[in-house]
mmCIF file of C-alpha atoms in Angstrom:
data_model
loop_
_atom_site.group_PDB
_atom_site.id
_atom_site.type_symbol
_atom_site.label_atom_id
_atom_site.label_comp_id
_atom_site.label_asym_id
_atom_site.label_seq_id
_atom_site.Cartn_x
_atom_site.Cartn_y
_atom_site.Cartn_z
ATOM 1 C CA UNK A 421 -48.943 -203.708 -27.497
ATOM 2 C CA UNK A 422 -52.617 -204.075 -28.404
ATOM 3 C CA UNK A 423 -54.266 -206.075 -31.159
ATOM 4 C CA UNK A 424 -57.866 -205.726 -32.307
ATOM 5 C CA UNK A 425 -59.003 -209.060 -33.731
ATOM 6 C CA UNK A 426 -61.788 -208.774 -36.281
ATOM 7 C CA UNK A 427 -64.000 -211.641 -37.361
ATOM 8 C CA UNK A 428 -63.128 -211.737 -41.048
ATOM 9 C CA UNK A 429 -62.610 -214.908 -43.077
ATOM 10 C CA UNK A 430 -59.221 -213.468 -44.035
ATOM 11 C CA UNK A 431 -57.937 -214.886 -40.721
ATOM 12 C CA UNK A 432 -58.674 -218.474 -41.692
ATOM 13 C CA UNK A 433 -55.566 -220.442 -42.545
ATOM 14 C CA UNK A 434 -53.136 -217.654 -41.647
ATOM 15 C CA UNK A 435 -51.832 -219.370 -38.511
ATOM 16 C CA UNK A 436 -51.558 -216.088 -36.604
ATOM 17 C CA UNK A 437 -52.788 -217.436 -33.280
ATOM 18 C CA UNK A 438 -49.421 -217.444 -31.532
ATOM 19 C CA UNK A 439 -48.562 -213.964 -32.827
ATOM 20 C CA UNK A 440 -51.912 -212.616 -31.629
ATOM 21 C CA UNK A 441 -51.485 -214.178 -28.195
ATOM 22 C CA UNK A 442 -48.098 -212.486 -27.760
ATOM 23 C CA UNK A 443 -49.766 -209.064 -27.536
ATOM 24 C CA UNK A 444 -50.283 -207.494 -24.120
ATOM 25 C CA UNK A 445 -53.920 -206.600 -24.806
ATOM 26 C CA UNK A 446 -56.180 -208.641 -27.100
ATOM 27 C CA UNK A 447 -59.543 -207.140 -28.047
ATOM 28 C CA UNK A 448 -62.206 -209.296 -29.692
ATOM 29 C CA UNK A 449 -65.683 -208.539 -30.986
ATOM 30 C CA UNK A 450 -69.196 -209.801 -30.536
ATOM 31 C CA UNK A 451 -69.653 -213.589 -30.554
ATOM 32 C CA UNK A 452 -66.430 -214.536 -32.370
ATOM 33 C CA UNK A 453 -65.162 -217.847 -30.929
ATOM 34 C CA UNK A 454 -61.608 -218.865 -30.156
ATOM 35 C CA UNK A 455 -62.321 -222.499 -29.281
ATOM 36 C CA UNK A 456 -61.387 -224.628 -32.274
ATOM 37 C CA UNK A 457 -59.731 -221.675 -34.024
ATOM 38 C CA UNK A 458 -56.733 -221.138 -31.754
ATOM 39 C CA UNK A 459 -54.188 -221.712 -34.529
ATOM 40 C CA UNK A 460 -55.568 -218.801 -36.544
ATOM 41 C CA UNK A 461 -56.930 -216.392 -33.913
ATOM 42 C CA UNK A 462 -55.224 -217.319 -30.641
ATOM 43 C CA UNK A 463 -56.893 -218.217 -27.373
ATOM 44 C CA UNK A 464 -56.344 -215.241 -25.084
ATOM 45 C CA UNK A 465 -58.914 -212.459 -24.677
ATOM 46 C CA UNK A 466 -58.349 -209.314 -22.636
ATOM 47 C CA UNK A 467 -61.489 -207.448 -23.637
ATOM 48 C CA UNK A 468 -64.560 -208.334 -25.680
ATOM 49 C CA UNK A 469 -66.706 -205.535 -27.109
ATOM 50 C CA UNK A 470 -70.275 -205.992 -28.299
ATOM 51 C CA UNK A 471 -73.602 -204.373 -28.974
ATOM 52 C CA UNK A 472 -76.477 -206.100 -27.122
ATOM 53 C CA UNK A 473 -77.931 -207.209 -30.452
ATOM 54 C CA UNK A 474 -74.649 -208.888 -31.383
ATOM 55 C CA UNK A 475 -74.462 -210.846 -28.130
ATOM 56 C CA UNK A 476 -76.775 -213.672 -29.148
ATOM 57 C CA UNK A 477 -74.795 -216.481 -30.687
ATOM 58 C CA UNK A 478 -74.910 -220.004 -31.968
ATOM 59 C CA UNK A 479 -71.120 -220.100 -32.150
ATOM 60 C CA UNK A 480 -68.964 -222.324 -30.019
ATOM 61 C CA UNK A 481 -67.451 -221.072 -26.824
ATOM 62 C CA UNK A 482 -64.848 -218.342 -27.040
ATOM 63 C CA UNK A 483 -62.708 -219.621 -24.222
ATOM 64 C CA UNK A 484 -60.265 -222.441 -24.729
ATOM 65 C CA UNK A 485 -61.016 -223.560 -21.190
ATOM 66 C CA UNK A 486 -64.671 -224.274 -21.934
ATOM 67 C CA UNK A 487 -66.327 -226.599 -24.367
ATOM 68 C CA UNK A 488 -70.080 -226.217 -24.248
ATOM 69 C CA UNK A 489 -72.161 -225.230 -27.213
ATOM 70 C CA UNK A 490 -74.668 -222.417 -27.012
ATOM 71 C CA UNK A 491 -78.187 -221.774 -28.144
ATOM 72 C CA UNK A 492 -79.392 -218.628 -29.855
ATOM 73 C CA UNK A 493 -80.258 -217.108 -26.478
ATOM 74 C CA UNK A 494 -77.188 -218.119 -24.479
ATOM 75 C CA UNK A 495 -73.713 -216.691 -24.992
ATOM 76 C CA UNK A 496 -70.613 -218.458 -23.761
ATOM 77 C CA UNK A 497 -67.945 -215.960 -24.783
ATOM 78 C CA UNK A 498 -65.856 -214.015 -22.317
ATOM 79 C CA UNK A 499 -65.105 -216.920 -20.005
ATOM 80 C CA UNK A 500 -61.336 -216.586 -19.996
ATOM 81 C CA UNK A 501 -59.917 -215.961 -16.546
ATOM 82 C CA UNK A 502 -59.467 -212.227 -16.020
ATOM 83 C CA UNK A 503 -61.015 -211.212 -19.350
ATOM 84 C CA UNK A 504 -63.480 -208.332 -19.428
ATOM 85 C CA UNK A 505 -66.633 -207.782 -21.460
ATOM 86 C CA UNK A 506 -67.641 -204.236 -22.429
ATOM 87 C CA UNK A 507 -71.049 -203.323 -23.834
ATOM 88 C CA UNK A 508 -71.401 -200.621 -26.477
ATOM 89 C CA UNK A 509 -74.454 -198.783 -25.186
ATOM 90 C CA UNK A 510 -76.017 -195.943 -27.161
ATOM 91 C CA UNK A 511 -79.706 -196.188 -26.251
ATOM 92 C CA UNK A 512 -81.623 -196.676 -22.963
ATOM 93 C CA UNK A 513 -82.657 -200.220 -23.909
ATOM 94 C CA UNK A 514 -78.993 -201.243 -24.040
ATOM 95 C CA UNK A 515 -78.407 -200.286 -20.417
ATOM 96 C CA UNK A 516 -81.700 -201.862 -19.350
ATOM 97 C CA UNK A 517 -80.672 -205.117 -21.021
ATOM 98 C CA UNK A 518 -77.263 -205.009 -19.359
ATOM 99 C CA UNK A 519 -78.736 -204.407 -15.915
ATOM 100 C CA UNK A 520 -81.154 -207.292 -16.356
ATOM 101 C CA UNK A 521 -78.351 -209.590 -17.535
ATOM 102 C CA UNK A 522 -76.191 -208.769 -14.525
ATOM 103 C CA UNK A 523 -79.124 -209.171 -12.138
ATOM 104 C CA UNK A 524 -80.316 -212.328 -13.957
ATOM 105 C CA UNK A 525 -83.790 -210.853 -14.172
ATOM 106 C CA UNK A 526 -84.292 -210.612 -17.907
ATOM 107 C CA UNK A 527 -87.597 -209.513 -19.385
ATOM 108 C CA UNK A 528 -88.339 -209.542 -23.133
ATOM 109 C CA UNK A 529 -85.848 -207.358 -24.974
ATOM 110 C CA UNK A 530 -88.004 -204.281 -25.421
ATOM 111 C CA UNK A 531 -86.346 -201.537 -27.404
ATOM 112 C CA UNK A 532 -83.826 -203.879 -29.029
ATOM 113 C CA UNK A 533 -84.099 -204.388 -32.760
ATOM 114 C CA UNK A 534 -82.788 -207.959 -32.718
ATOM 115 C CA UNK A 535 -82.788 -210.850 -30.232
ATOM 116 C CA UNK A 536 -80.014 -210.385 -27.678
ATOM 117 C CA UNK A 537 -78.504 -213.001 -25.394
ATOM 118 C CA UNK A 538 -80.685 -213.903 -22.432
ATOM 119 C CA UNK A 539 -77.947 -215.490 -20.353
ATOM 120 C CA UNK A 540 -74.160 -215.563 -20.236
ATOM 121 C CA UNK A 541 -71.280 -216.874 -18.190
ATOM 122 C CA UNK A 542 -69.619 -213.561 -17.449
ATOM 123 C CA UNK A 543 -69.127 -212.687 -13.755
ATOM 124 C CA UNK A 544 -70.693 -209.282 -12.955
ATOM 125 C CA UNK A 545 -67.290 -208.067 -11.770
ATOM 126 C CA UNK A 546 -65.958 -208.564 -15.313
ATOM 127 C CA UNK A 547 -68.672 -206.494 -17.014
ATOM 128 C CA UNK A 548 -67.995 -202.962 -18.208
ATOM 129 C CA UNK A 549 -69.669 -200.268 -20.322
ATOM 130 C CA UNK A 550 -67.475 -198.587 -22.911
ATOM 131 C CA UNK A 551 -67.738 -194.823 -22.587
ATOM 132 C CA UNK A 552 -70.354 -193.604 -25.115
ATOM 133 C CA UNK A 553 -67.914 -190.913 -26.204
ATOM 134 C CA UNK A 554 -66.105 -193.471 -28.367
ATOM 135 C CA UNK A 555 -69.255 -194.338 -30.329
ATOM 136 C CA UNK A 556 -70.200 -190.665 -30.638
ATOM 137 C CA UNK A 557 -66.734 -189.686 -31.839
ATOM 138 C CA UNK A 558 -66.716 -192.534 -34.357
ATOM 139 C CA UNK A 559 -70.202 -191.702 -35.654
ATOM 140 C CA UNK A 560 -70.290 -187.922 -35.633
ATOM 141 C CA UNK A 561 -66.697 -186.741 -35.880
ATOM 142 C CA UNK A 562 -64.932 -189.413 -37.947
ATOM 143 C CA UNK A 563 -67.543 -191.159 -40.102
ATOM 144 C CA UNK A 564 -69.843 -188.122 -40.269
ATOM 145 C CA UNK A 565 -72.894 -190.330 -39.801
ATOM 146 C CA UNK A 566 -76.199 -188.630 -38.985
ATOM 147 C CA UNK A 567 -76.852 -188.733 -35.256
ATOM 148 C CA UNK A 568 -80.604 -189.101 -34.835
ATOM 149 C CA UNK A 569 -82.943 -190.081 -32.050
ATOM 150 C CA UNK A 570 -83.402 -193.826 -31.877
ATOM 151 C CA UNK A 571 -86.768 -195.464 -32.318
ATOM 152 C CA UNK A 572 -87.163 -198.200 -29.703
ATOM 153 C CA UNK A 573 -87.335 -201.622 -31.262
ATOM 154 C CA UNK A 574 -86.647 -200.504 -34.822
ATOM 155 C CA UNK A 575 -83.668 -201.656 -36.839
ATOM 156 C CA UNK A 576 -80.839 -199.128 -37.257
ATOM 157 C CA UNK A 577 -81.386 -199.085 -41.018
ATOM 158 C CA UNK A 578 -84.754 -197.491 -40.306
ATOM 159 C CA UNK A 579 -83.228 -194.406 -38.725
ATOM 160 C CA UNK A 580 -79.448 -194.278 -38.947
ATOM 161 C CA UNK A 581 -76.191 -196.130 -39.474
ATOM 162 C CA UNK A 582 -73.861 -197.369 -36.756
ATOM 163 C CA UNK A 583 -70.089 -197.714 -36.566
ATOM 164 C CA UNK A 584 -68.987 -201.334 -36.558
ATOM 165 C CA UNK A 585 -67.831 -202.835 -33.294
ATOM 166 C CA UNK A 586 -64.358 -203.197 -34.766
ATOM 167 C CA UNK A 587 -64.025 -199.556 -35.746
ATOM 168 C CA UNK A 588 -64.966 -198.467 -32.237
ATOM 169 C CA UNK A 589 -62.535 -201.037 -30.846
ATOM 170 C CA UNK A 590 -59.679 -199.589 -32.908
ATOM 171 C CA UNK A 591 -60.561 -196.097 -31.717
ATOM 172 C CA UNK A 592 -60.561 -197.247 -28.090
ATOM 173 C CA UNK A 593 -57.263 -199.086 -28.570
ATOM 174 C CA UNK A 594 -55.617 -195.967 -29.987
ATOM 175 C CA UNK A 595 -56.607 -194.098 -26.829
ATOM 176 C CA UNK A 596 -55.115 -196.733 -24.545
ATOM 177 C CA UNK A 597 -52.169 -198.307 -26.375
ATOM 178 C CA UNK A 598 -48.967 -196.846 -27.834
ATOM 179 C CA UNK A 599 -48.849 -199.656 -30.413
ATOM 180 C CA UNK A 600 -51.987 -200.962 -32.150
ATOM 181 C CA UNK A 601 -52.344 -203.812 -34.651
ATOM 182 C CA UNK A 602 -55.446 -205.167 -36.364
ATOM 183 C CA UNK A 603 -56.182 -208.627 -37.737
ATOM 184 C CA UNK A 604 -59.210 -210.102 -39.469
ATOM 185 C CA UNK A 605 -60.483 -206.955 -41.171
ATOM 186 C CA UNK A 606 -61.866 -207.321 -44.705
ATOM 187 C CA UNK A 607 -65.289 -208.100 -46.166
ATOM 188 C CA UNK A 608 -65.509 -210.112 -49.418
ATOM 189 C CA UNK A 609 -67.823 -207.389 -50.681
ATOM 190 C CA UNK A 610 -67.700 -208.305 -54.379
ATOM 191 C CA UNK A 611 -68.736 -211.919 -53.891
ATOM 192 C CA UNK A 612 -72.254 -212.326 -52.413
ATOM 193 C CA UNK A 613 -71.766 -216.037 -51.751
ATOM 194 C CA UNK A 614 -68.388 -215.729 -50.043
ATOM 195 C CA UNK A 615 -67.982 -216.610 -46.383
ATOM 196 C CA UNK A 616 -67.736 -213.536 -44.171
ATOM 197 C CA UNK A 617 -66.253 -214.843 -40.919
ATOM 198 C CA UNK A 618 -63.515 -217.299 -39.996
ATOM 199 C CA UNK A 619 -66.256 -219.246 -38.197
ATOM 200 C CA UNK A 620 -69.832 -220.133 -39.108
ATOM 201 C CA UNK A 621 -71.527 -220.053 -42.495
ATOM 202 C CA UNK A 622 -72.650 -216.421 -42.853
ATOM 203 C CA UNK A 623 -72.438 -215.201 -46.439
ATOM 204 C CA UNK A 624 -71.796 -211.699 -47.695
ATOM 205 C CA UNK A 625 -75.298 -211.413 -49.125
ATOM 206 C CA UNK A 626 -76.697 -211.662 -45.586
ATOM 207 C CA UNK A 627 -74.425 -208.886 -44.329
ATOM 208 C CA UNK A 628 -75.147 -206.430 -47.137
ATOM 209 C CA UNK A 629 -78.880 -206.938 -46.595
ATOM 210 C CA UNK A 630 -78.654 -205.223 -43.191
ATOM 211 C CA UNK A 631 -77.002 -202.074 -44.579
ATOM 212 C CA UNK A 632 -76.420 -200.588 -41.121
ATOM 213 C CA UNK A 633 -72.686 -199.851 -41.408
ATOM 214 C CA UNK A 634 -70.701 -197.578 -43.698
ATOM 215 C CA UNK A 635 -67.807 -199.993 -44.132
ATOM 216 C CA UNK A 636 -66.231 -198.119 -47.043
ATOM 217 C CA UNK A 637 -65.778 -194.960 -44.989
ATOM 218 C CA UNK A 638 -64.451 -196.985 -42.076
ATOM 219 C CA UNK A 639 -61.893 -198.740 -44.243
ATOM 220 C CA UNK A 640 -60.727 -195.452 -45.767
ATOM 221 C CA UNK A 641 -60.062 -194.089 -42.287
ATOM 222 C CA UNK A 642 -58.272 -197.272 -41.232
ATOM 223 C CA UNK A 643 -56.082 -197.050 -44.324
ATOM 224 C CA UNK A 644 -55.131 -193.510 -43.371
ATOM 225 C CA UNK A 645 -54.197 -194.683 -39.886
ATOM 226 C CA UNK A 646 -52.070 -197.455 -41.387
ATOM 227 C CA UNK A 647 -50.350 -195.072 -43.801
ATOM 228 C CA UNK A 648 -49.526 -192.753 -40.894
ATOM 229 C CA UNK A 649 -48.058 -195.666 -38.963
ATOM 230 C CA UNK A 650 -50.606 -195.539 -36.154
ATOM 231 C CA UNK A 651 -52.046 -198.992 -36.947
ATOM 232 C CA UNK A 652 -50.403 -202.147 -38.317
ATOM 233 C CA UNK A 653 -52.469 -204.625 -40.337
ATOM 234 C CA UNK A 654 -51.467 -208.234 -39.609
ATOM 235 C CA UNK A 655 -53.774 -209.644 -42.296
ATOM 236 C CA UNK A 656 -53.408 -207.616 -45.479
ATOM 237 C CA UNK A 657 -55.634 -209.083 -48.175
ATOM 238 C CA UNK A 658 -53.691 -211.134 -50.708
ATOM 239 C CA UNK A 659 -54.906 -212.735 -53.927
ATOM 240 C CA UNK A 660 -54.717 -216.258 -52.525
ATOM 241 C CA UNK A 661 -57.189 -215.433 -49.737
ATOM 242 C CA UNK A 662 -60.167 -214.741 -51.958
ATOM 243 C CA UNK A 663 -60.043 -213.500 -55.549
ATOM 244 C CA UNK A 664 -63.122 -211.398 -54.841
ATOM 245 C CA UNK A 665 -61.927 -209.952 -51.525
ATOM 246 C CA UNK A 666 -62.631 -206.262 -51.143
ATOM 247 C CA UNK A 667 -61.012 -204.098 -48.467
ATOM 248 C CA UNK A 668 -63.706 -203.143 -46.024
ATOM 249 C CA UNK A 669 -63.791 -203.986 -42.332
ATOM 250 C CA UNK A 670 -65.227 -207.305 -41.184
ATOM 251 C CA UNK A 671 -65.793 -206.479 -37.562
ATOM 252 C CA UNK A 672 -69.309 -207.474 -36.654
#
């Protein structure tokens, strides 16, 4: 049994941590912490997926066994014993960044459109690259996003849109697991001042400003998967969560 844990504020107060931890495979995204949020999101991590640009964090550590805080250039996620970290690489700069991180020989992040982490606490033996086929399938075949040549150093909004980390994670989980659940999916899209994540203070107005994901299309596809019984949603949006909550995936 696999569960893909999104970063949405819909997780806060649900007390799903124990239920999440009972899954065989637990997939998390980007810099989402578990430390201090174990009651709602659990503490185990099997696999963490991220784009290089989503690796830089000011969040607390993601491992319950660690307790240091991090700066904007140092990431402390992925420290759980045996957990793996997989990079979503779709441009040459992503692989260059990953190689430099593993070799601890990091130069300025040329070709990246946002500051990426410059150090981490992930053993090289725990680092993976998710096959680019998943991102291509999500972009071209499912979301029908235009696949264009990247412009080094420019923001995605300048040339294309990208699938969210969470959507790619669900796709990967469906390839590997006979039973897939999701938790923490749902942007408060109709309330600009609403909190986006179960951690931190990011507001919806900051997320919509980027405009690099087609979250409506992603959510429509996820709904189809749920209706067909391929995916189970552990955190369906209810009125008490947020009166302005709108169903679109919070996965960044």
